[in-house]
CSV table of C-alpha atoms and ligand atoms in Angstrom, one decimal:
chain,number,residue,atom,x,y,z
A,1,MET,CA,5.2,4.9,35.2
A,2,ASN,CA,5.7,2.1,32.7
A,3,LEU,CA,6.4,2.6,29.0
A,4,THR,CA,3.0,1.6,27.8
A,5,SER,CA,1.3,4.2,30.0
A,6,ARG,CA,3.8,6.9,28.8
A,7,ILE,CA,3.1,6.0,25.2
A,8,LEU,CA,-0.7,6.1,25.8
A,9,ILE,CA,-0.4,9.5,27.4
A,10,GLY,CA,1.7,10.8,24.5
A,11,MET,CA,-0.9,9.4,22.1
A,12,GLY,CA,-3.9,11.0,23.9
A,13,ALA,CA,-2.1,14.3,24.4
A,14,GLY,CA,-1.0,14.3,20.8
A,15,LEU,CA,-4.5,13.7,19.5
A,16,LEU,CA,-5.9,16.4,21.7
A,17,VAL,CA,-3.3,19.0,20.6
A,18,GLY,CA,-3.9,17.9,16.9
A,19,ALA,CA,-7.6,18.3,17.2
A,20,LEU,CA,-7.2,21.7,18.7
A,21,ILE,CA,-5.0,22.8,15.9
A,22,GLN,CA,-7.5,21.5,13.4
A,23,ALA,CA,-10.3,23.4,15.2
A,24,LEU,CA,-8.2,26.6,14.9
A,25,GLY,CA,-8.4,26.2,11.2
A,26,LEU,CA,-5.2,28.0,10.4
A,27,PRO,CA,-4.1,28.0,6.8
A,28,GLU,CA,-1.1,25.8,5.8
A,29,ASP,CA,1.1,28.8,5.1
A,30,HIS,CA,0.4,30.5,8.5
A,31,PHE,CA,3.6,30.8,10.5
A,32,PHE,CA,2.3,28.6,13.3
A,33,SER,CA,1.4,25.8,10.8
A,34,SER,CA,4.6,25.9,8.9
A,35,PHE,CA,6.8,26.3,11.9
A,36,PHE,CA,5.0,24.1,14.5
A,37,THR,CA,2.6,21.6,13.0
A,38,PHE,CA,4.3,20.9,9.7
A,39,GLY,CA,7.7,21.8,10.9
A,40,LEU,CA,8.8,20.8,14.4
A,41,ILE,CA,6.0,18.3,15.1
A,42,ASP,CA,6.3,16.6,11.7
A,43,ALA,CA,10.1,16.4,12.2
A,44,GLY,CA,9.7,14.8,15.6
A,45,GLY,CA,7.5,12.1,14.2
A,46,ASP,CA,9.8,11.5,11.2
A,47,ILE,CA,12.9,11.3,13.4
A,48,PHE,CA,11.2,8.7,15.6
A,49,ILE,CA,10.3,6.5,12.6
A,50,THR,CA,13.7,7.0,11.0
A,51,LEU,CA,15.4,5.9,14.2
A,52,LEU,CA,13.3,2.7,14.2
A,53,ARG,CA,14.0,2.1,10.5
A,54,MET,CA,17.7,2.6,11.1
A,55,MET,CA,17.7,-0.5,13.3
A,56,VAL,CA,15.8,-2.8,10.9
A,57,VAL,CA,18.5,-4.0,8.6
A,58,PRO,CA,21.3,-4.3,11.1
A,59,LEU,CA,19.1,-6.0,13.6
A,60,VAL,CA,17.6,-8.5,11.1
A,61,LEU,CA,21.0,-9.4,9.7
A,62,VAL,CA,22.7,-9.9,13.0
A,63,SER,CA,19.9,-11.4,14.9
A,64,LEU,CA,18.9,-13.9,12.2
A,65,THR,CA,22.5,-14.8,11.5
A,66,CYS,CA,22.8,-15.7,15.2
A,67,GLY,CA,19.6,-17.7,15.1
A,68,ALA,CA,20.5,-19.6,11.9
A,69,ALA,CA,24.0,-20.2,13.2
A,70,SER,CA,22.7,-21.9,16.4
A,71,LEU,CA,20.1,-23.9,14.5
A,72,GLY,CA,22.9,-24.8,12.1
A,73,ALA,CA,22.4,-27.5,9.6
A,74,THR,CA,20.0,-29.5,11.8
A,75,GLY,CA,17.3,-29.2,9.3
A,76,LYS,CA,15.4,-27.2,11.9
A,77,VAL,CA,15.6,-24.1,9.7
A,78,GLY,CA,13.5,-25.7,7.1
A,79,ARG,CA,10.9,-27.0,9.6
A,80,LEU,CA,10.7,-23.6,11.3
A,81,GLY,CA,10.3,-21.9,7.9
A,82,GLY,CA,7.6,-24.3,6.8
A,83,LYS,CA,5.6,-24.0,10.0
A,84,SER,CA,5.9,-20.2,10.1
A,85,ILE,CA,4.9,-19.7,6.4
A,86,GLY,CA,2.1,-22.2,6.8
A,87,LEU,CA,0.7,-20.4,9.8
A,88,TYR,CA,1.1,-17.0,8.2
A,89,LEU,CA,-0.8,-18.0,5.2
A,90,LEU,CA,-3.5,-19.7,7.3
A,91,THR,CA,-4.1,-16.7,9.5
A,92,THR,CA,-4.3,-14.4,6.5
A,93,ALA,CA,-6.8,-16.7,4.7
A,94,ILE,CA,-8.9,-16.7,7.9
A,95,ALA,CA,-8.6,-12.9,8.0
A,96,VAL,CA,-9.9,-12.4,4.4
A,97,SER,CA,-12.7,-14.9,4.9
A,98,LEU,CA,-13.8,-13.1,8.0
A,99,ALA,CA,-13.7,-9.8,6.2
A,100,LEU,CA,-15.7,-11.1,3.2
A,101,THR,CA,-18.3,-12.5,5.6
A,102,MET,CA,-18.6,-9.2,7.5
A,103,GLY,CA,-18.8,-7.3,4.2
A,104,LEU,CA,-21.6,-9.5,2.9
A,105,ILE,CA,-23.5,-9.2,6.2
A,106,VAL,CA,-23.1,-5.5,6.7
A,107,GLU,CA,-23.3,-4.5,3.0
A,108,PRO,CA,-21.3,-1.2,3.5
A,109,GLY,CA,-21.4,-0.4,-0.3
A,110,VAL,CA,-25.1,-0.8,-0.9
A,111,SER,CA,-26.1,2.7,0.4
A,112,ALA,CA,-22.8,4.4,-0.1
A,113,SER,CA,-23.8,6.1,-3.4
A,114,ASP,CA,-26.6,7.9,-1.6
A,115,LYS,CA,-24.1,9.6,0.7
A,116,GLY,CA,-22.6,11.7,-2.1
A,117,LEU,CA,-19.7,9.5,-2.6
A,118,GLU,CA,-18.0,9.9,-5.9
A,119,VAL,CA,-15.4,8.0,-7.8
A,120,VAL,CA,-12.1,9.8,-7.7
A,121,THR,CA,-9.6,9.0,-10.4
A,122,TYR,CA,-7.1,6.5,-9.2
A,123,ALA,CA,-4.2,5.4,-11.3
A,124,ALA,CA,-3.3,1.8,-10.3
A,125,LYS,CA,0.2,0.6,-10.4
A,126,GLU,CA,0.9,-2.6,-12.0
A,127,ALA,CA,1.7,-5.6,-9.8
A,128,PRO,CA,5.1,-7.2,-10.6
A,129,PRO,CA,4.9,-10.6,-12.5
A,130,PHE,CA,4.9,-13.6,-10.3
A,131,LYS,CA,8.3,-14.9,-11.7
A,132,ASP,CA,10.0,-11.7,-10.7
A,133,THR,CA,8.6,-11.9,-7.2
A,134,LEU,CA,10.0,-15.4,-6.8
A,135,VAL,CA,13.5,-14.6,-8.3
A,136,ASN,CA,13.7,-11.4,-6.3
A,137,ILE,CA,13.8,-13.2,-3.0
A,138,PHE,CA,17.4,-14.1,-3.7
A,139,PRO,CA,20.0,-11.2,-3.5
A,140,SER,CA,22.5,-10.8,-6.3
A,141,ASN,CA,24.2,-8.3,-4.1
A,142,PRO,CA,23.6,-8.6,-0.4
A,143,VAL,CA,25.0,-5.1,0.2
A,144,ALA,CA,22.6,-3.6,-2.2
A,145,ALA,CA,19.8,-5.6,-0.6
A,146,MET,CA,20.7,-4.1,2.8
A,147,ALA,CA,21.1,-0.6,1.3
A,148,ASN,CA,17.6,-0.9,-0.3
A,149,GLY,CA,16.0,-2.5,2.7
A,150,ALA,CA,14.9,-5.5,0.6
A,151,MET,CA,13.9,-7.6,3.6
A,152,LEU,CA,13.3,-11.0,2.0
A,153,GLN,CA,16.7,-10.8,0.4
A,154,VAL,CA,18.4,-9.8,3.7
A,155,ILE,CA,16.5,-12.7,5.4
A,156,VAL,CA,17.8,-15.2,2.7
A,157,PHE,CA,21.4,-13.9,3.0
A,158,ALA,CA,21.3,-14.0,6.9
A,159,VAL,CA,20.0,-17.6,7.0
A,160,LEU,CA,22.7,-18.8,4.5
A,161,LEU,CA,25.4,-16.9,6.4
A,162,GLY,CA,24.2,-18.4,9.7
A,163,ILE,CA,24.2,-21.9,8.4
A,164,ALA,CA,27.7,-21.4,6.9
A,165,ILE,CA,28.9,-20.1,10.2
A,166,SER,CA,27.6,-23.2,12.0
A,167,LYS,CA,29.5,-25.4,9.6
A,168,ALA,CA,32.8,-23.4,9.6
A,169,GLY,CA,34.3,-24.9,12.7
A,170,GLU,CA,36.6,-22.7,14.7
A,171,ALA,CA,36.4,-19.7,12.3
A,172,GLY,CA,32.6,-20.0,12.6
A,173,GLN,CA,32.8,-20.0,16.4
A,174,ARG,CA,34.9,-16.8,16.5
A,175,ILE,CA,32.5,-15.0,14.1
A,176,ARG,CA,29.5,-16.3,15.9
A,177,SER,CA,30.6,-14.8,19.2
A,178,VAL,CA,31.0,-11.4,17.5
A,179,PHE,CA,27.5,-11.6,16.1
A,180,ASP,CA,26.1,-12.7,19.5
A,181,ASP,CA,27.7,-9.6,21.1
A,182,LEU,CA,26.5,-7.3,18.3
A,183,ASN,CA,23.0,-8.7,18.8
A,184,GLU,CA,23.1,-7.7,22.5
A,185,ILE,CA,24.3,-4.3,21.6
A,186,PHE,CA,21.6,-3.7,19.0
A,187,MET,CA,18.9,-4.8,21.4
A,188,GLN,CA,20.3,-2.2,23.8
A,189,LEU,CA,20.1,0.4,21.1
A,190,ILE,CA,16.4,-0.4,20.6
A,191,THR,CA,15.8,-0.1,24.3
A,192,MET,CA,17.3,3.4,24.1
A,193,ILE,CA,15.1,4.4,21.1
A,194,LEU,CA,12.1,3.1,23.0
A,195,HIS,CA,12.7,5.6,25.7
A,196,ILE,CA,11.8,8.4,23.4
A,197,ALA,CA,8.7,6.5,22.0
A,198,PRO,CA,6.2,8.6,24.0
A,199,ILE,CA,7.5,11.8,22.4
A,200,GLY,CA,7.7,10.3,18.9
A,201,VAL,CA,4.1,9.0,19.3
A,202,PHE,CA,3.0,12.4,20.6
A,203,CYS,CA,4.3,14.1,17.4
A,204,LEU,CA,2.8,11.5,15.1
A,205,MET,CA,-0.6,11.9,16.8
A,206,VAL,CA,-0.5,15.7,16.6
A,207,SER,CA,0.0,15.4,12.9
A,208,LEU,CA,-2.9,12.9,12.6
A,209,GLY,CA,-5.3,15.0,14.8
A,210,ALA,CA,-4.5,18.1,12.8
A,211,THR,CA,-5.0,16.6,9.4
A,212,VAL,CA,-7.5,13.7,9.6
A,213,GLY,CA,-10.6,14.5,7.6
A,214,LEU,CA,-13.7,13.7,9.7
A,215,SER,CA,-16.1,14.5,6.9
A,216,ASP,CA,-14.5,11.8,4.7
A,217,ILE,CA,-15.0,9.3,7.5
A,218,ALA,CA,-18.6,10.3,7.9
A,219,LYS,CA,-19.3,9.6,4.3
A,220,LEU,CA,-17.8,6.2,4.5
A,221,ILE,CA,-18.8,5.4,8.1
A,222,THR,CA,-20.3,2.0,7.4
A,223,TYR,CA,-17.2,0.9,5.5
A,224,PHE,CA,-14.9,2.3,8.1
A,225,LEU,CA,-16.8,0.6,11.0
A,226,THR,CA,-17.0,-2.7,9.1
A,227,VAL,CA,-13.2,-2.8,8.6
A,228,ALA,CA,-12.5,-1.6,12.2
A,229,ALA,CA,-14.9,-4.2,13.7
A,230,THR,CA,-13.4,-7.0,11.7
A,231,LEU,CA,-9.9,-5.9,12.7
A,232,VAL,CA,-11.0,-5.9,16.4
A,233,LEU,CA,-12.7,-9.3,16.0
A,234,HIS,CA,-9.5,-10.8,14.4
A,235,MET,CA,-7.3,-9.4,17.2
A,236,THR,CA,-9.6,-10.3,20.1
A,237,VAL,CA,-11.2,-13.5,19.0
A,238,VAL,CA,-9.3,-15.3,16.2
A,239,TYR,CA,-5.7,-14.8,17.6
A,240,PRO,CA,-6.7,-15.7,21.1
A,241,LEU,CA,-8.5,-18.9,19.9
A,242,LEU,CA,-5.5,-19.9,17.8
A,243,LEU,CA,-3.1,-19.2,20.7
A,244,ARG,CA,-5.2,-21.1,23.1
A,245,PHE,CA,-5.8,-24.1,20.9
A,246,LEU,CA,-2.6,-24.3,18.9
A,247,ALA,CA,-0.2,-23.3,21.7
A,248,GLY,CA,-2.2,-23.8,24.9
A,249,LEU,CA,-1.2,-20.3,26.0
A,250,ASN,CA,-3.1,-17.6,27.8
A,251,PRO,CA,-4.0,-15.0,25.0
A,252,LEU,CA,-4.5,-12.2,27.5
A,253,THR,CA,-0.9,-12.5,28.8
A,254,TYR,CA,0.3,-12.4,25.2
A,255,LEU,CA,-1.7,-9.4,24.2
A,256,ARG,CA,-0.7,-7.5,27.4
A,257,LYS,CA,2.9,-8.1,26.6
A,258,MET,CA,2.5,-7.0,23.0
A,259,ARG,CA,1.0,-3.6,23.9
A,260,GLU,CA,4.1,-1.6,23.1
A,261,PRO,CA,4.6,-2.9,19.5
A,262,ILE,CA,0.9,-2.6,19.0
A,263,LEU,CA,1.0,1.1,20.0
A,264,VAL,CA,4.1,1.8,17.9
A,265,ALA,CA,2.5,0.0,14.9
A,266,PHE,CA,-0.6,2.1,15.3
A,267,SER,CA,1.3,5.3,15.5
A,268,THR,CA,3.7,4.7,12.6
A,269,ALA,CA,1.4,2.6,10.3
A,270,SER,CA,4.4,0.6,9.3
A,271,SER,CA,5.1,-2.9,10.5
A,272,GLY,CA,8.6,-2.6,8.9
A,273,ALA,CA,9.4,0.4,11.2
A,274,THR,CA,7.9,-1.4,14.1
A,275,LEU,CA,10.0,-4.6,13.5
A,276,PRO,CA,12.8,-3.8,16.0
A,277,VAL,CA,10.2,-3.2,18.7
A,278,THR,CA,8.3,-6.4,17.8
A,279,LEU,CA,11.5,-8.4,17.8
A,280,ARG,CA,12.6,-7.1,21.1
A,281,THR,CA,9.2,-7.7,22.7
A,282,VAL,CA,8.7,-11.2,21.3
A,283,GLU,CA,12.1,-12.2,22.6
A,284,HIS,CA,12.5,-10.4,25.9
A,285,ARG,CA,8.9,-9.9,27.0
A,286,VAL,CA,7.1,-12.9,25.5
A,287,GLY,CA,10.0,-15.4,25.9
A,288,VAL,CA,10.4,-16.7,22.3
A,289,SER,CA,14.0,-17.9,21.8
A,290,ASN,CA,16.3,-15.9,19.5
A,291,ASN,CA,16.4,-18.9,17.1
A,292,VAL,CA,12.7,-18.7,16.4
A,293,ALA,CA,12.0,-15.0,16.9
A,294,SER,CA,14.9,-13.8,14.7
A,295,PHE,CA,13.4,-15.9,11.9
A,296,ALA,CA,9.7,-15.8,12.3
A,297,VAL,CA,9.3,-12.1,13.2
A,298,PRO,CA,11.1,-10.5,10.2
A,299,LEU,CA,9.5,-13.0,7.9
A,300,GLY,CA,6.1,-12.1,9.4
A,301,ALA,CA,6.7,-8.4,9.1
A,302,THR,CA,7.5,-9.0,5.4
A,303,ILE,CA,4.9,-11.5,4.3
A,304,ASN,CA,2.2,-11.6,6.9
A,305,MET,CA,-0.4,-8.8,6.8
A,306,ASP,CA,-3.7,-10.0,8.2
A,307,GLY,CA,-5.0,-6.5,8.9
A,308,THR,CA,-4.2,-5.5,5.4
A,309,ALA,CA,-6.0,-8.6,4.0
A,310,ILE,CA,-9.0,-7.7,6.1
A,311,MET,CA,-9.2,-4.2,4.6
A,312,GLN,CA,-8.8,-5.7,1.2
A,313,GLY,CA,-11.6,-8.2,1.8
A,314,VAL,CA,-14.1,-5.6,3.0
A,315,ALA,CA,-13.0,-3.1,0.3
A,316,THR,CA,-13.6,-5.6,-2.5
A,317,VAL,CA,-17.1,-6.3,-1.2
A,318,PHE,CA,-17.7,-2.6,-0.7
A,319,ILE,CA,-16.6,-1.7,-4.2
A,320,ALA,CA,-18.6,-4.6,-5.8
A,321,GLN,CA,-21.7,-3.5,-3.9
A,322,PHE,CA,-21.1,0.2,-4.9
A,323,PHE,CA,-20.9,-0.7,-8.6
A,324,GLY,CA,-23.8,-3.2,-8.3
A,325,VAL,CA,-21.7,-6.3,-9.1
A,326,SER,CA,-22.5,-9.4,-7.2
A,327,LEU,CA,-19.7,-11.7,-6.2
A,328,GLY,CA,-20.4,-15.5,-6.5
A,329,PRO,CA,-18.7,-18.2,-4.4
A,330,GLN,CA,-16.0,-18.6,-7.1
A,331,GLU,CA,-15.1,-14.9,-7.1
A,332,LEU,CA,-15.1,-14.9,-3.3
A,333,LEU,CA,-12.6,-17.8,-3.3
A,334,VAL,CA,-10.4,-15.9,-5.8
A,335,VAL,CA,-10.5,-12.9,-3.5
A,336,VAL,CA,-9.3,-15.1,-0.6
A,337,LEU,CA,-6.5,-16.5,-2.6
A,338,THR,CA,-5.3,-13.2,-4.2
A,339,ALA,CA,-5.7,-11.2,-1.0
A,340,THR,CA,-3.5,-13.8,0.8
A,341,MET,CA,-0.9,-13.6,-2.0
A,342,ALA,CA,-1.2,-9.8,-2.1
A,343,SER,CA,-0.4,-9.8,1.7
A,344,VAL,CA,2.8,-11.6,1.0
A,345,GLY,CA,3.8,-9.0,-1.6
A,346,THR,CA,2.7,-6.0,0.4
A,347,ALA,CA,5.7,-3.9,1.6
A,348,ALA,CA,5.5,-3.1,5.3
A,349,VAL,CA,5.2,0.6,4.9
A,350,PRO,CA,2.2,2.9,5.1
A,351,GLY,CA,-0.5,2.8,2.5
A,352,VAL,CA,0.9,-0.1,0.3
A,353,GLY,CA,-2.1,-2.3,1.2
A,354,LEU,CA,-4.2,0.0,-0.9
A,355,ILE,CA,-1.9,-0.3,-3.9
A,356,MET,CA,-2.0,-4.1,-3.7
A,357,LEU,CA,-5.8,-4.0,-3.6
A,358,ALA,CA,-5.7,-3.2,-7.3
A,359,MET,CA,-4.3,-6.7,-7.9
A,360,VAL,CA,-7.3,-8.3,-6.0
A,361,LEU,CA,-9.9,-6.1,-7.8
A,362,ASP,CA,-8.3,-7.0,-11.1
A,363,GLN,CA,-8.6,-10.7,-10.5
A,364,VAL,CA,-12.4,-10.5,-10.0
A,365,GLY,CA,-12.9,-7.9,-12.8
A,366,LEU,CA,-13.9,-5.0,-10.6
A,367,PRO,CA,-12.9,-1.4,-11.6
A,368,VAL,CA,-9.6,-0.4,-10.0
A,369,GLU,CA,-10.9,3.2,-9.8
A,370,GLY,CA,-13.0,1.9,-6.9
A,371,ILE,CA,-9.9,2.4,-4.8
A,372,GLY,CA,-10.5,6.1,-5.2
A,373,LEU,CA,-13.7,5.7,-3.2
A,374,ILE,CA,-12.0,4.6,0.0
A,375,ILE,CA,-8.7,6.5,-0.1
A,376,GLY,CA,-10.0,9.3,2.1
A,377,VAL,CA,-10.3,7.0,5.2
A,378,ASP,CA,-7.3,4.8,4.5
A,379,ARG,CA,-4.9,6.6,6.8
A,380,LEU,CA,-6.7,5.8,10.0
A,381,LEU,CA,-7.5,2.3,8.9
A,382,ASP,CA,-3.9,1.8,7.9
A,383,MET,CA,-2.8,2.5,11.5
A,384,MET,CA,-5.4,0.1,12.8
A,385,ARG,CA,-4.5,-2.7,10.4
A,386,THR,CA,-0.8,-2.3,11.0
A,387,ALA,CA,-1.4,-3.0,14.7
A,388,VAL,CA,-3.2,-6.2,13.7
A,389,ASN,CA,-0.4,-7.2,11.3
A,390,VAL,CA,2.2,-6.9,14.1
A,391,THR,CA,0.1,-8.8,16.6
A,392,GLY,CA,-0.2,-11.6,14.0
A,393,ASP,CA,3.5,-11.7,13.5
A,394,GLY,CA,4.2,-12.2,17.2
A,395,MET,CA,1.3,-14.7,17.6
A,396,VAL,CA,2.7,-17.0,14.9
A,397,ALA,CA,6.3,-16.6,16.3
A,398,THR,CA,5.0,-17.6,19.8
A,399,THR,CA,3.0,-20.5,18.5
A,400,VAL,CA,5.8,-21.9,16.5
A,401,ALA,CA,8.2,-21.4,19.4
A,402,LYS,CA,5.9,-23.2,21.8
A,403,SER,CA,5.6,-26.2,19.4
A,404,GLU,CA,9.4,-26.4,19.1
A,405,GLY,CA,10.0,-26.1,22.8
A,406,GLU,CA,11.6,-22.7,22.2
A,407,LEU,CA,9.3,-20.6,24.4
A,408,ASP,CA,10.6,-19.7,27.9
A,409,LEU,CA,7.4,-20.1,29.9
A,410,GLU,CA,9.0,-18.4,32.9
A,411,VAL,CA,9.5,-15.2,30.9
A,412,PHE,CA,6.0,-15.6,29.3
A,413,HIS,CA,4.4,-15.6,32.7
A,414,GLU,CA,6.6,-13.0,34.4
A,415,PRO,CA,4.7,-9.6,33.9
A,416,ASP,CA,7.9,-7.6,34.3
A,417,ALA,CA,10.2,-9.6,32.1
A,418,GLY,CA,12.1,-7.5,29.6
A,419,ARG,CA,10.3,-4.2,30.5
A,420,VAL,CA,12.0,-1.1,29.0
A,421,ILE,CA,11.0,0.9,32.0
A,422,ALA,CA,10.1,-0.9,35.2
A,423,SER,CA,6.6,-0.2,36.4
B,1,LIG,N1,0.9,-0.2,6.6
B,1,LIG,C1,0.8,-1.6,6.6
B,1,LIG,C2,2.0,-2.3,7.3
B,1,LIG,O1,3.1,-1.7,7.3
B,1,LIG,C3,0.8,-2.1,5.1
B,1,LIG,C4,-0.5,-1.7,4.5
B,1,LIG,O2,-1.6,-2.3,4.8
B,1,LIG,O3,-0.6,-0.7,3.8
B,1,LIG,O4,1.9,-3.3,7.9
């Protein structure tokens, strides 16, 4: 049985066990809950996520240094960066626009107050000033950047290090072969971690099934379904169209190959934790060269959040409708711009999209407390939008690679290429 099927079985079984536990209705301090549900099972899920996270910094550093070293000072780094960032921003802007359109058509907030929905107090965190965001891209201490997992800083350091290696003659050659070897070894380590993915996913799904509040979802069902439908639309219509027209590739082949990162993203709700899996898949299963993948994928995991932007678009419309505020064309444009920017600033960990929503609401003068309305259903939506975020990262990496002649079409068309477990 291949890895995707194993993960799917882990997922289904986990949800079932979780739902049974919820149906039992045991109190949290019951021995079974504290030992099994919130003990062993929670630990299993945490260990899986921690192992994935363990790989992020070493992998990005080594893989990107290799990529930048082989591109060297050809000027290609700048072009790749420009293309990737341009496409990331474009897909996010399309995502928010789609979300706003859906929100305005479905009007999820209009009848929400009749369903007994109340504003919960929500203390918004302040978004950092723009200047700090810009300066903070550059690491004053690369070791600290790595220790803190400051991804953009690690990316900048790795690109500079790679370029320097390419210019350093023989010394550069020697170090480069060490980095190339390390890259191989780290990829192998991710393959090892992926073998336990079905168990990790099982544990994460038990926790979800045991704790998810269905009554919260019922109260917000229109909002929930609007976000979910827009996410599905973006993943199954927008990405395929872009892949077909910008890269001339078969979108189904791409989506089929991306199943594992999509499932891991869904289970962990963190595109950061999923990054090692995305990178491995994009390189070895989809066929994007290390040069492009090592650059575009970590950058995407950090700045590209189409799914998050979709949630923010629908949420803004929902909150405006709930409070009876109408959004004119100018406000809608502001939402598109700020949600796109917020997506750049959103950390790739669970729940941050909701924090950044405060920035969007602020810009159009909507009450930030509105976030309290939708917090109850955010967990499940977070999982879904993270799956979209990760699919978008891979899509842009693949499109950029195709345009640069850096996509191995043989790998792309070979169904078994780079499989963790052969089918
Ligand atoms: N969980 C999302 C991610 O990691 C971010 C968010 O929307 O909260 O991609």
